[in-house]
Tab-separated table of C-alpha atoms and ligand atoms in Angstrom:
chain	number	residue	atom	x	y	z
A	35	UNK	CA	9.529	28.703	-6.748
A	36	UNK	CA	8.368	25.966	-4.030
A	37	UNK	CA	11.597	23.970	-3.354
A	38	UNK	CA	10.001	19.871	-3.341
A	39	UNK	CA	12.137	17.291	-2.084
A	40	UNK	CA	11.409	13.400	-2.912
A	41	UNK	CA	13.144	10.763	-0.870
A	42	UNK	CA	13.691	8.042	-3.806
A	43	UNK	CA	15.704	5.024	-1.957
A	44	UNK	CA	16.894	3.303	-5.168
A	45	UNK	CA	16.132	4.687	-8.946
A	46	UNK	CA	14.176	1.879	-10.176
A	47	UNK	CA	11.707	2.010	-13.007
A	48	UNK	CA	8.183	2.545	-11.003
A	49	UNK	CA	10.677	4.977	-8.572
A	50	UNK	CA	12.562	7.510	-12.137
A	51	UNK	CA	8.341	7.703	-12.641
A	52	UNK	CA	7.987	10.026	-9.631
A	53	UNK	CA	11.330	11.539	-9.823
A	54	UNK	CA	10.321	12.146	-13.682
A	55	UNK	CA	6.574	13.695	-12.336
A	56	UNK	CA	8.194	15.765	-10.407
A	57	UNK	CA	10.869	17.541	-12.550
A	58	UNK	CA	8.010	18.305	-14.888
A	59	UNK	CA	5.236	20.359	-12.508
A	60	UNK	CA	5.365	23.943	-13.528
A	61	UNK	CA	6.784	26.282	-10.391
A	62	UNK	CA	8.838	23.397	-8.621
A	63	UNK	CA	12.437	23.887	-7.872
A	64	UNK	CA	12.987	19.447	-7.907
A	65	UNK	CA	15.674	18.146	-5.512
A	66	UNK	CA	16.006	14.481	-4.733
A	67	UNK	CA	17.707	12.673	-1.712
A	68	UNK	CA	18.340	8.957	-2.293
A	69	UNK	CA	20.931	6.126	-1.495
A	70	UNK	CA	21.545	4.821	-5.231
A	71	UNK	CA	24.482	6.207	-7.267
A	72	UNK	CA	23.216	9.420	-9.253
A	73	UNK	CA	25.218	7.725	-12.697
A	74	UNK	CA	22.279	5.447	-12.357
A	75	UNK	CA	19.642	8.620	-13.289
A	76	UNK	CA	18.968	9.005	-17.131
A	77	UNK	CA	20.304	11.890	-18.538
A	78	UNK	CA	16.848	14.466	-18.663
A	79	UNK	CA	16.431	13.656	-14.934
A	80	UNK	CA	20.143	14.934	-14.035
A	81	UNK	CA	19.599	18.164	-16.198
A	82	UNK	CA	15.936	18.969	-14.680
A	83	UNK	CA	17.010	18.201	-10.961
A	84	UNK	CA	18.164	21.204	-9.168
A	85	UNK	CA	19.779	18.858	-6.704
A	86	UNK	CA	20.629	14.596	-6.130
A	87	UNK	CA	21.863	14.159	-2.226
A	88	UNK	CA	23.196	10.610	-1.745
A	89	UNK	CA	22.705	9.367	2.032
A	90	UNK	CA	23.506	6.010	3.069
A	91	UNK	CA	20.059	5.080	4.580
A	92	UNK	CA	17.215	7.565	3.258
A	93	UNK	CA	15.254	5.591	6.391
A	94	UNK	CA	17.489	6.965	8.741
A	95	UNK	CA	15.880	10.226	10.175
A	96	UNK	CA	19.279	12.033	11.027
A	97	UNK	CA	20.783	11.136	7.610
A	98	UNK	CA	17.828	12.786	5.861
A	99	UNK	CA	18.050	15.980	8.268
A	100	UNK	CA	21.333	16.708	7.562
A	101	UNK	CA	20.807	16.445	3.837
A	102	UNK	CA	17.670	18.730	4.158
A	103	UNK	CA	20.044	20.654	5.673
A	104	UNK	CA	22.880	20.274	2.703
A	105	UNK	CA	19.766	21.344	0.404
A	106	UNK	CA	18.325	24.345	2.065
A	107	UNK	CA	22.104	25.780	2.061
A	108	UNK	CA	22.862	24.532	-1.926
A	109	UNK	CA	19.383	25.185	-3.303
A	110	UNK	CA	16.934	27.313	-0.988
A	111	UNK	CA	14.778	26.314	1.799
A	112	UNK	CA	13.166	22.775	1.560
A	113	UNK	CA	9.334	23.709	1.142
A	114	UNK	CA	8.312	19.669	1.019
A	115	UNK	CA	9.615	16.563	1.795
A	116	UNK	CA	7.563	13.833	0.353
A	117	UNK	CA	8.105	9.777	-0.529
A	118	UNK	CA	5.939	6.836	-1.178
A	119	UNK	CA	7.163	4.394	0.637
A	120	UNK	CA	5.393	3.251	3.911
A	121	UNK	CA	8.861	2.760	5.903
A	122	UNK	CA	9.464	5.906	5.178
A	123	UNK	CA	6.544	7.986	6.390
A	124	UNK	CA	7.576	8.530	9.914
A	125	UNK	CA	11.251	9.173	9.296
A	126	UNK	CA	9.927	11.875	6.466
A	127	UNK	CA	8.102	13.680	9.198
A	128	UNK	CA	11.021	13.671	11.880
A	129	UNK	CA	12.678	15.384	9.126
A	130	UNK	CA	10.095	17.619	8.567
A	131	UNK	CA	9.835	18.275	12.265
A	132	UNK	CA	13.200	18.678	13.014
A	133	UNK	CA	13.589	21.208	10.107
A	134	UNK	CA	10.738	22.890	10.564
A	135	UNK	CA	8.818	21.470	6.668
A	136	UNK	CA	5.002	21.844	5.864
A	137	UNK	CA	3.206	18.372	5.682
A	138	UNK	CA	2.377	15.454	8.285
A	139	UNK	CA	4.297	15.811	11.127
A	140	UNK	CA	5.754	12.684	13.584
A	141	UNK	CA	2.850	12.113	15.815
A	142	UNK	CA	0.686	11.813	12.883
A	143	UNK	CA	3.001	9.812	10.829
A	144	UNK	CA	2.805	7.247	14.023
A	145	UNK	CA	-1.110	7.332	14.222
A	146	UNK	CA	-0.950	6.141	10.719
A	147	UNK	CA	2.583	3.561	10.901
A	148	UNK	CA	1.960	2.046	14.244
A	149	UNK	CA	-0.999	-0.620	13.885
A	150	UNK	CA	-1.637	-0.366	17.852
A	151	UNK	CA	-1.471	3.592	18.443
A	152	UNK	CA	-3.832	3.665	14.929
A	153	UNK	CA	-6.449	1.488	16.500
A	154	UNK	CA	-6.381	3.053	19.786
A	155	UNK	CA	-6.938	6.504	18.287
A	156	UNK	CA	-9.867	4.841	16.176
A	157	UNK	CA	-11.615	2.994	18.670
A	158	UNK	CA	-11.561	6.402	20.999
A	159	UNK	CA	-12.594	7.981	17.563
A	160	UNK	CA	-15.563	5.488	17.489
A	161	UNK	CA	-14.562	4.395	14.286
A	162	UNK	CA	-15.726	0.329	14.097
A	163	UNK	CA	-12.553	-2.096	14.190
A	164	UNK	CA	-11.106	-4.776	16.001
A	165	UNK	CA	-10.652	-4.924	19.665
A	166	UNK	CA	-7.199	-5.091	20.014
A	167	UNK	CA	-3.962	-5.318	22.548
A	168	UNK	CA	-0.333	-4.619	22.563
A	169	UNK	CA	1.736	-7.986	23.559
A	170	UNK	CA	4.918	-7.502	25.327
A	171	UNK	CA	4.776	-11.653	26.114
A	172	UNK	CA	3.387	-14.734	25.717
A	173	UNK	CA	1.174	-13.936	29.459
A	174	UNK	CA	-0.309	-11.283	27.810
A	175	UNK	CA	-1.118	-13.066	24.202
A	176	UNK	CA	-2.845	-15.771	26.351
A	177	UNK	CA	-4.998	-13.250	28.782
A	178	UNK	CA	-6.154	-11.197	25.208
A	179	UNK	CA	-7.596	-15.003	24.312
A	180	UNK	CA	-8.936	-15.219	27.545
A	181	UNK	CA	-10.791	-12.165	27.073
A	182	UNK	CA	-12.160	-12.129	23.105
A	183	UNK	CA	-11.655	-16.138	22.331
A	184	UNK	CA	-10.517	-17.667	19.492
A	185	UNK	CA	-9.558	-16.785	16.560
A	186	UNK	CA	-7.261	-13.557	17.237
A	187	UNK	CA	-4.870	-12.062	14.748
A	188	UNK	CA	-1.083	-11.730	16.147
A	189	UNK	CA	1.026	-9.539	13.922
A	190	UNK	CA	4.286	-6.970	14.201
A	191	UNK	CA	3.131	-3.410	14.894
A	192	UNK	CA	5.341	-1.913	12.324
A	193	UNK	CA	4.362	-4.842	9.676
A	194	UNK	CA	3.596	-4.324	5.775
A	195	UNK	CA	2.980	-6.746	2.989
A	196	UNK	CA	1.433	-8.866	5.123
A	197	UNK	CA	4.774	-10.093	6.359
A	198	UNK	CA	4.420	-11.943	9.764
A	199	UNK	CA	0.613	-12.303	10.182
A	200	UNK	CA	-1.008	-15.025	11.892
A	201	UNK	CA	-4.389	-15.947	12.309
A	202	UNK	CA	-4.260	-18.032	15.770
A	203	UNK	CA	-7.514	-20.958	15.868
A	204	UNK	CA	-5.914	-23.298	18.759
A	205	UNK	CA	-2.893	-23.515	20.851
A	206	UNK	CA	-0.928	-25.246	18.274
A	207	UNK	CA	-0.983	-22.004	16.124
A	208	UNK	CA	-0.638	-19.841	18.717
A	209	UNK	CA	2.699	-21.700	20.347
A	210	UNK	CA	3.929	-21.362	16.867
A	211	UNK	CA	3.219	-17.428	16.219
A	212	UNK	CA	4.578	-16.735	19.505
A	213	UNK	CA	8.133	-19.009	18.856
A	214	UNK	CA	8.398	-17.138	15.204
A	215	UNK	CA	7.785	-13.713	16.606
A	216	UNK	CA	8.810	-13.612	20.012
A	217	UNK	CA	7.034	-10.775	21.854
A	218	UNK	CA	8.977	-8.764	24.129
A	219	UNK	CA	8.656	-5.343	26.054
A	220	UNK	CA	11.366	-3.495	23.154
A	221	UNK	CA	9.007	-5.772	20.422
A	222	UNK	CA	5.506	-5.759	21.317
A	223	UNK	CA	2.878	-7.442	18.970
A	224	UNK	CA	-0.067	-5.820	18.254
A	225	UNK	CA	-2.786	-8.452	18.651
A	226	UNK	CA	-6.136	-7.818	17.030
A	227	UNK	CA	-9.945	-9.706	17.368
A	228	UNK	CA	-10.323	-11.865	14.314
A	229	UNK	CA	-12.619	-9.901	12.051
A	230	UNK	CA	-14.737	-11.721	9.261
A	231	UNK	CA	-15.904	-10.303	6.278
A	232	UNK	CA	-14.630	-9.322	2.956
A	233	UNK	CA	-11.881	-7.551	2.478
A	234	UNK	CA	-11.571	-4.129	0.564
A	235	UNK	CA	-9.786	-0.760	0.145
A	236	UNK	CA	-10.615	2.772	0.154
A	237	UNK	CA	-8.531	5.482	-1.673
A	238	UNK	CA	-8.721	8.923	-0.263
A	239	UNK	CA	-7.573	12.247	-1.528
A	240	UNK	CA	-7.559	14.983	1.405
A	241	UNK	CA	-6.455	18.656	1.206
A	242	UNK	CA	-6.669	20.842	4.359
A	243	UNK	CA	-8.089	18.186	6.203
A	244	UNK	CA	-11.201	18.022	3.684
A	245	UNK	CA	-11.573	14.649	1.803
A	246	UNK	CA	-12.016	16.131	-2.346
A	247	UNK	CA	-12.202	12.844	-4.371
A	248	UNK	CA	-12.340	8.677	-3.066
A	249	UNK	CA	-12.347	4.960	-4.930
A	250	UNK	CA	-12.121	1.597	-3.882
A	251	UNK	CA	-11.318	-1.562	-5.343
A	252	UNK	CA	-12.016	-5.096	-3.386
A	253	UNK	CA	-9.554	-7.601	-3.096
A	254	UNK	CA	-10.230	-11.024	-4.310
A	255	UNK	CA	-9.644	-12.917	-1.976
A	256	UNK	CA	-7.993	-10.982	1.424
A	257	UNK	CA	-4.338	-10.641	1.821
A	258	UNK	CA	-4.445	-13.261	4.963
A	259	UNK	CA	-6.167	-16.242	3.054
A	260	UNK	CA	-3.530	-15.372	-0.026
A	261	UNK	CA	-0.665	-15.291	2.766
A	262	UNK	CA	-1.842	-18.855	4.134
A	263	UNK	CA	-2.109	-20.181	0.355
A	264	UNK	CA	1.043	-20.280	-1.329
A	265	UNK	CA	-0.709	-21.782	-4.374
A	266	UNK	CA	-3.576	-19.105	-4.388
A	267	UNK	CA	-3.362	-16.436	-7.427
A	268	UNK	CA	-5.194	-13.277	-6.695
A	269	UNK	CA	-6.737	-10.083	-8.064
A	270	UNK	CA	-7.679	-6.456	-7.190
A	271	UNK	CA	-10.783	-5.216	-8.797
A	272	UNK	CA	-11.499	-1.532	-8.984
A	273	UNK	CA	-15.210	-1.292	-10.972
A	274	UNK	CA	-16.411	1.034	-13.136
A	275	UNK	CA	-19.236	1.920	-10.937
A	276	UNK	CA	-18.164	5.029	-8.736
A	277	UNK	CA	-21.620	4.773	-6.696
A	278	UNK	CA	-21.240	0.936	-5.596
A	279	UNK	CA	-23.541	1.323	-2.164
A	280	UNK	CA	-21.090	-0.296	-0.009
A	281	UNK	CA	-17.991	2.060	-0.895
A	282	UNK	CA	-20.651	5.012	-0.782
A	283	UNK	CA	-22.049	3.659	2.630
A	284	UNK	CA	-18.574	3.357	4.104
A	285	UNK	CA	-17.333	6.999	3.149
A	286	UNK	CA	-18.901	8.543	6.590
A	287	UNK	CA	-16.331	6.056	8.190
A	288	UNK	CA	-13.641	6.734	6.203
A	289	UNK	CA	-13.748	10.381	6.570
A	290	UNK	CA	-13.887	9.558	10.500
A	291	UNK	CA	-11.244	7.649	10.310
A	292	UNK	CA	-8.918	9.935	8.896
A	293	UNK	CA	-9.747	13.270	10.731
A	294	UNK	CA	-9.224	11.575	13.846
A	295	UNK	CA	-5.811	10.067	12.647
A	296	UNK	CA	-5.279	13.746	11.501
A	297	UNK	CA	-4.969	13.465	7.664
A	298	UNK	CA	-4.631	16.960	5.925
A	299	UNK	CA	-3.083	16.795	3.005
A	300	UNK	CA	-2.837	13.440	0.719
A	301	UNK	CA	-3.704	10.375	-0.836
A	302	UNK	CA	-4.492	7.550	1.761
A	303	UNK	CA	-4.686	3.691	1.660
A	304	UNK	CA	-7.352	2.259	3.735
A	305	UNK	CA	-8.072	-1.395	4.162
A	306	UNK	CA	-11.587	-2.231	5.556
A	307	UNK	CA	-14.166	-5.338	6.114
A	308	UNK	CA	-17.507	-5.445	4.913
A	309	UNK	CA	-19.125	-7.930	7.151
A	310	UNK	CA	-21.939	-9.646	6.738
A	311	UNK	CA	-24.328	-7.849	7.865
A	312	UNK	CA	-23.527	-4.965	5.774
A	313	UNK	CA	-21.628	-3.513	8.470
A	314	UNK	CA	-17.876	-2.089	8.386
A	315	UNK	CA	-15.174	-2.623	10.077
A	316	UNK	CA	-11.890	-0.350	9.628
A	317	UNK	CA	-8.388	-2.510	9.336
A	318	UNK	CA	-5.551	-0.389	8.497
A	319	UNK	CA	-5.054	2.761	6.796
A	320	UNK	CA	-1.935	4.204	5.164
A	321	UNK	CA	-0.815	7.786	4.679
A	322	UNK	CA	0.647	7.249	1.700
A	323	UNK	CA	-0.145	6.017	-2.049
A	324	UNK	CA	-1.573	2.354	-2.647
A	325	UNK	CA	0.684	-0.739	-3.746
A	326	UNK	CA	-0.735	-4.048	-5.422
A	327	UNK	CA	-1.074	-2.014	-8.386
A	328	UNK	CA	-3.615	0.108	-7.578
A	329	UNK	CA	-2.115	3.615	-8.939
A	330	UNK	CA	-1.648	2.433	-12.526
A	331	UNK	CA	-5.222	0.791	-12.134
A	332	UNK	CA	-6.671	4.113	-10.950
A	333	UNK	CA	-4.732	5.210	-13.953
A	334	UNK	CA	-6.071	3.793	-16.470
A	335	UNK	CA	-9.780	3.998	-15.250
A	336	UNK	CA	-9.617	8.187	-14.552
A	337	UNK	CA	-7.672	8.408	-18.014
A	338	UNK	CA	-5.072	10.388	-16.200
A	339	UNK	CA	-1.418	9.624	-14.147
A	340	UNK	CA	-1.721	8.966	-10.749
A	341	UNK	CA	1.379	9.580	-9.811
A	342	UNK	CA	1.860	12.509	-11.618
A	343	UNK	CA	-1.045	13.672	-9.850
A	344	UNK	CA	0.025	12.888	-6.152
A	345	UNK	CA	3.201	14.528	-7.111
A	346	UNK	CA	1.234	17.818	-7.875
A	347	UNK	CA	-1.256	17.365	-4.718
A	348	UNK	CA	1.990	17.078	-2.732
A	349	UNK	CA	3.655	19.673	-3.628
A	350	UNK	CA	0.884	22.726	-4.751
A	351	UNK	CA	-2.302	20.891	-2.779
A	352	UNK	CA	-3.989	20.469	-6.178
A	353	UNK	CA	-6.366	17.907	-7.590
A	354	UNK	CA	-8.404	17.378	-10.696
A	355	UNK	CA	-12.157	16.684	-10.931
A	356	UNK	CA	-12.105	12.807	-12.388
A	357	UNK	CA	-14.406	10.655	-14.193
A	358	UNK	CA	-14.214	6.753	-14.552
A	359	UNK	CA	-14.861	5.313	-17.731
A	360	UNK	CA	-14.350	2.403	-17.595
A	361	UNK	CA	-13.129	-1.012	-14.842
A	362	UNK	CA	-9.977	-2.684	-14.227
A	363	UNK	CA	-7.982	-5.128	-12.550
A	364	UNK	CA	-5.119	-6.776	-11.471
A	365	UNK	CA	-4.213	-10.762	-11.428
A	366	UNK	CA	-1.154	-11.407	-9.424
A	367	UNK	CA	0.481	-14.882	-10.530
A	368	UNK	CA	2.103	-17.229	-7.712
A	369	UNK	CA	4.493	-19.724	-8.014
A	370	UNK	CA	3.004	-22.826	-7.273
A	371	UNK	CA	5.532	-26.448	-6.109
A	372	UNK	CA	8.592	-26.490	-3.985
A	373	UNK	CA	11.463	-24.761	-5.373
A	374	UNK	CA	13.839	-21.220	-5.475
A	375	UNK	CA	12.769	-20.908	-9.226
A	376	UNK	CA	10.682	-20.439	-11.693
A	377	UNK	CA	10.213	-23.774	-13.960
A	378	UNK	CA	8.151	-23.225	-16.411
A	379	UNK	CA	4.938	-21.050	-17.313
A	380	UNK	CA	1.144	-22.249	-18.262
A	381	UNK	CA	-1.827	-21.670	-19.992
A	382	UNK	CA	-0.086	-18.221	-21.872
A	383	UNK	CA	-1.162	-18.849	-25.041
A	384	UNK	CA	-4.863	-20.071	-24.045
A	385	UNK	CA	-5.146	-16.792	-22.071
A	386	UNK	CA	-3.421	-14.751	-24.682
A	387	UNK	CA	-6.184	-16.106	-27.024
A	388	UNK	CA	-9.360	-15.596	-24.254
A	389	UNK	CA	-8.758	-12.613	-22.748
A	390	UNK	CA	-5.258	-10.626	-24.533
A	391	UNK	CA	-7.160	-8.278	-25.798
A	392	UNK	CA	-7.792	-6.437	-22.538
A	393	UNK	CA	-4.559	-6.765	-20.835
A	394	UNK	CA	-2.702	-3.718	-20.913
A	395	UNK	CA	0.274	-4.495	-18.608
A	396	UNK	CA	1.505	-7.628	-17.598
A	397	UNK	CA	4.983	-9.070	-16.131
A	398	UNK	CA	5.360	-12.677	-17.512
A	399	UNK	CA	7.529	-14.274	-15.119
A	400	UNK	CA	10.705	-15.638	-16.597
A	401	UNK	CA	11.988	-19.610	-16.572
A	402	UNK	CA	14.822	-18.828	-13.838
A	403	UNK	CA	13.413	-16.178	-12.299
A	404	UNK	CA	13.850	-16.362	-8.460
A	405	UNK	CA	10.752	-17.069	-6.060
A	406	UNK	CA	9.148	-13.973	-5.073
A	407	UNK	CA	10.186	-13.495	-1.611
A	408	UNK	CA	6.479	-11.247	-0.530
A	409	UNK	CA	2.941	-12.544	-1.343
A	410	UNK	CA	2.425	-10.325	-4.528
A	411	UNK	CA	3.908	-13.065	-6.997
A	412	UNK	CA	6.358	-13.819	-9.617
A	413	UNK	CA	4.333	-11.642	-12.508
A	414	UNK	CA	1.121	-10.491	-12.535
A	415	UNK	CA	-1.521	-9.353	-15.414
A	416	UNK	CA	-3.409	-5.111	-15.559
A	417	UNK	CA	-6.941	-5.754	-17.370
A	418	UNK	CA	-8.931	-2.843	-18.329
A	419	UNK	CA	-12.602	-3.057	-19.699
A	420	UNK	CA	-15.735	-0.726	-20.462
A	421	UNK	CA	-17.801	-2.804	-17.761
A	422	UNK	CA	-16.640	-4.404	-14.555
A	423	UNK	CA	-18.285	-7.764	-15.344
A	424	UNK	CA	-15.897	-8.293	-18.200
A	425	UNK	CA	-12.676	-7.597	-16.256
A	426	UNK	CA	-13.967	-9.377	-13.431
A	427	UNK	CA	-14.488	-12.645	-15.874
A	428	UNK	CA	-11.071	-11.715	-17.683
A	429	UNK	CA	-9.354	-12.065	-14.131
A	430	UNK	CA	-11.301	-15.013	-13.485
A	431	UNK	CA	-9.789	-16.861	-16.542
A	432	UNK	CA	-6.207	-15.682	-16.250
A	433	UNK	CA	-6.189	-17.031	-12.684
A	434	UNK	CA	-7.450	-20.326	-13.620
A	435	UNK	CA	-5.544	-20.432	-17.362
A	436	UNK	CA	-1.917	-18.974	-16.373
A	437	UNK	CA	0.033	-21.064	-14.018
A	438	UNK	CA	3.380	-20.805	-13.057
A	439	UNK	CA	5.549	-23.851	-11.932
A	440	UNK	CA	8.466	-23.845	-9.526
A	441	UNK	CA	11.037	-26.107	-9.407
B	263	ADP	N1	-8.023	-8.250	12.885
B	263	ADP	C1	-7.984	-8.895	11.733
B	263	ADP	N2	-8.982	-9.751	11.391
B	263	ADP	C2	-8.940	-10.460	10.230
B	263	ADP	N3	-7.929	-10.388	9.349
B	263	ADP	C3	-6.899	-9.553	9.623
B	263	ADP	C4	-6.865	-8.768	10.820
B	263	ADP	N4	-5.721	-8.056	10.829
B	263	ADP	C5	-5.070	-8.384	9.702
B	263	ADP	N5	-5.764	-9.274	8.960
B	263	ADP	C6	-5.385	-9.865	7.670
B	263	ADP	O1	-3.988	-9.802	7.536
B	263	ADP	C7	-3.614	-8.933	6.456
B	263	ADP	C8	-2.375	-8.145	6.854
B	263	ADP	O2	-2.651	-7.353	7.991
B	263	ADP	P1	-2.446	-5.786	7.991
B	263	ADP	O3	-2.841	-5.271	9.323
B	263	ADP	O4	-3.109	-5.202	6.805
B	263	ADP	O5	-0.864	-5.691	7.887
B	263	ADP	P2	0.130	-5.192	6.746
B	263	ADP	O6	0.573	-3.844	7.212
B	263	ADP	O7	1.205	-6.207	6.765
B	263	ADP	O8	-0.636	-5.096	5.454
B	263	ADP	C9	-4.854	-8.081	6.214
B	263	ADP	O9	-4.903	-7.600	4.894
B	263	ADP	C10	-5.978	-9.076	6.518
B	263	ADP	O10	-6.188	-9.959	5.423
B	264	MG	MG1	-2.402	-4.169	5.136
């Protein structure tokens, strides 16, 4: 039996999914180390698990070693240590260095975490992306304009979610980026050449180093102009088509980008450009499975479980042959107005009427709900449709029907 390990912070509903995906794969011993109370795990879960370790910090690498350690004395050797979350890629591979575990080890995890050290290793790579610099002060934000002009990107190394992005255009912007993030020598920035294009992602499945199976979905519009928006809803679209020529054009890229970053075994998150001109551009890639609600999208176009399938590529290096049959996509509603809360809701019966019938998951935000604190929104809406005009139209009208008030 192969002994699998998931780090699962807190047992919330999308989190009991993985923990449930992996009690049930044929030949796994499941063990689980998290920082929620194990009274809080339903009943099935606490029978099937061989093993819950509570830690106080599952991001804190020593903290996960020793209960590695805890495990490999209760239950047998730890054969894989695996979790979802970004922040907790490169404290998973400490672990798995310092205990000597199969999978990515620390100085990949970095390539992969740390925006600066990932574009360095690209660039050398001669993958296409932004010309970029680490800033250690406000001297060196102001020579990196010198050098590539205006507009530049300024944004934490470590960052996700878009959290603490700025696009700098004039001095006004950039005296402001630099007062909110403060570079310094123990907090560099990683500043980055304004790219323009549109802005898309790129799903990868690699075993051994070889990619097996890829998708993409764009995103409508980019994360930036959605961050610098507050009253801008959004989608993901992920089309039917599994040919689209740009996607098929940019796989070469892709494929570069990850062997030199040293993927072997996984499912990666890649965010890329499509200028203009047809050309790409790489922006950041992720060793780890996709958020804005791209796994249950990829879902429900493959007719299959996503995350019951990275939990089985994970853990025996397995993955099906898929087919798509059909599109989908997601519209992420934003509280719009000044105000903690949510006020009221819009336009849900109107949309109900239009375009219910192809919803198949949705989050209606509740009167009272707090304001979402990232950019992904209050609620948001899962189409699904035979052709990838229709969901793109159904998105279309539930961003422009549904629209919720703060107050
Ligand atoms: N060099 C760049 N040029 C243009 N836009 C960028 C650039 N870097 C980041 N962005 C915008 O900011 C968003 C967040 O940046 P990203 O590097 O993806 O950080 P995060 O890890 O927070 O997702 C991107 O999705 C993109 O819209
Ligand atoms: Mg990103």
């Amino acid at each position: 039996m192969l002994h699998a390990v998931l780090v699962a912070p807190l047992f919330q509903a999308n989190t009991l999914r993985y923990v449930r995906a992996l009690c049930d794969i044929p030949g796994v011993t499941p063990s689980v180390i998290t920082q929620d109370s194990v009274d809080r795990l339903p009943d099935d879960l606490q029978r099937n698990l061989a093993r819950c370790v509570r830690v106080g910090n599952c991001m804190d690498t020593p903290q996960l070693i020793k209960a590695c350690k805890q495990l490999a004395t209760d239950i047998g050797p730890v054969d894989r240590l695996i979790g979802a979350l970004e922040q907790l890629q490169v404290p998973l591979a400490e672990a798995r260095d310092a205990c000597d575990i199969y999978g990515m080890r620390t100085q990949t995890a970095i390539n992969f975490r740390d925006k600066d050290r990932m574009k360095t290793v690209l660039r050398e790579a001669g993958v296409p992306c932004a010309r970029h610099r680490l800033i250690e002060s406000d001297t060196d934000a102001l020579d990196f304009i010198q050098t590539i002009g205006l507009p530049i990107i300024l944004k934490p190394t470590d960052g996700l979610g878009s959290r603490g992005t700025f696009r700098i255009r004039n001095d006004d912007d950039l005296k402001a980026a630099l007062k909110a993030l403060r570079p310094s020598l123990e907090r560099p920035l990683q500043a980055e050449e304004f790219v323009t294009g549109k802005e898309n992602t790129f799903e990868t499945v690699t075993i051994d180093g070889v990619p097996q199976w890829h998708s993409g979905t764009h995103y409508l519009p980019g994360p930036l102009e959605v961050l610098e928006n507050p009253w801008m809803q959004y989608c993901v679209l992920l089309p039917r088509e599994e040919n689209l020529p740009e996607f098929t054009a940019f796989t070469d890229t892709n494929t570069r980008a990850l062997t030199a970053l040293g993927m072997q075994t996984g499912l990666s998150h890649m965010e890329w450009f499509l200028r203009e001109d047809g050309s790409a551009c790489v922006s950041e890639v992720g060793a780890r499975p996709p958020g804005v609600h791209i796994m249950p999208m990829m879902s429900y176009v493959n007719d299959a479980d996503f995350v019951r399938l990275w939990l089985r590529l994970m853990t025996l290096g397995q993955w099906p042959k898929l087919q798509r049959h059909c599109a989908a996509g997601v519209a992420c509603l934003r509280g719009q107005g000044r105000g903690g809360r949510v006020k009221a809701v819009h336009g849900l019966q109107q949309a109900q009427e239009e375009v219910g019938r192809y919803v198949v998951d949705r989050a209606i935000p509740r009167v009272g709900q707090p304001k979402a604190d990232g950019y992904e929104g209050e609620g948001f809406a899962i189409v699904v449709a035979e052709d990838t005009a229709t969901v793109k139209q159904a998105l279309k009208r539930l961003v422009s029907l549904v629209r919720i008030e703060l107050g």
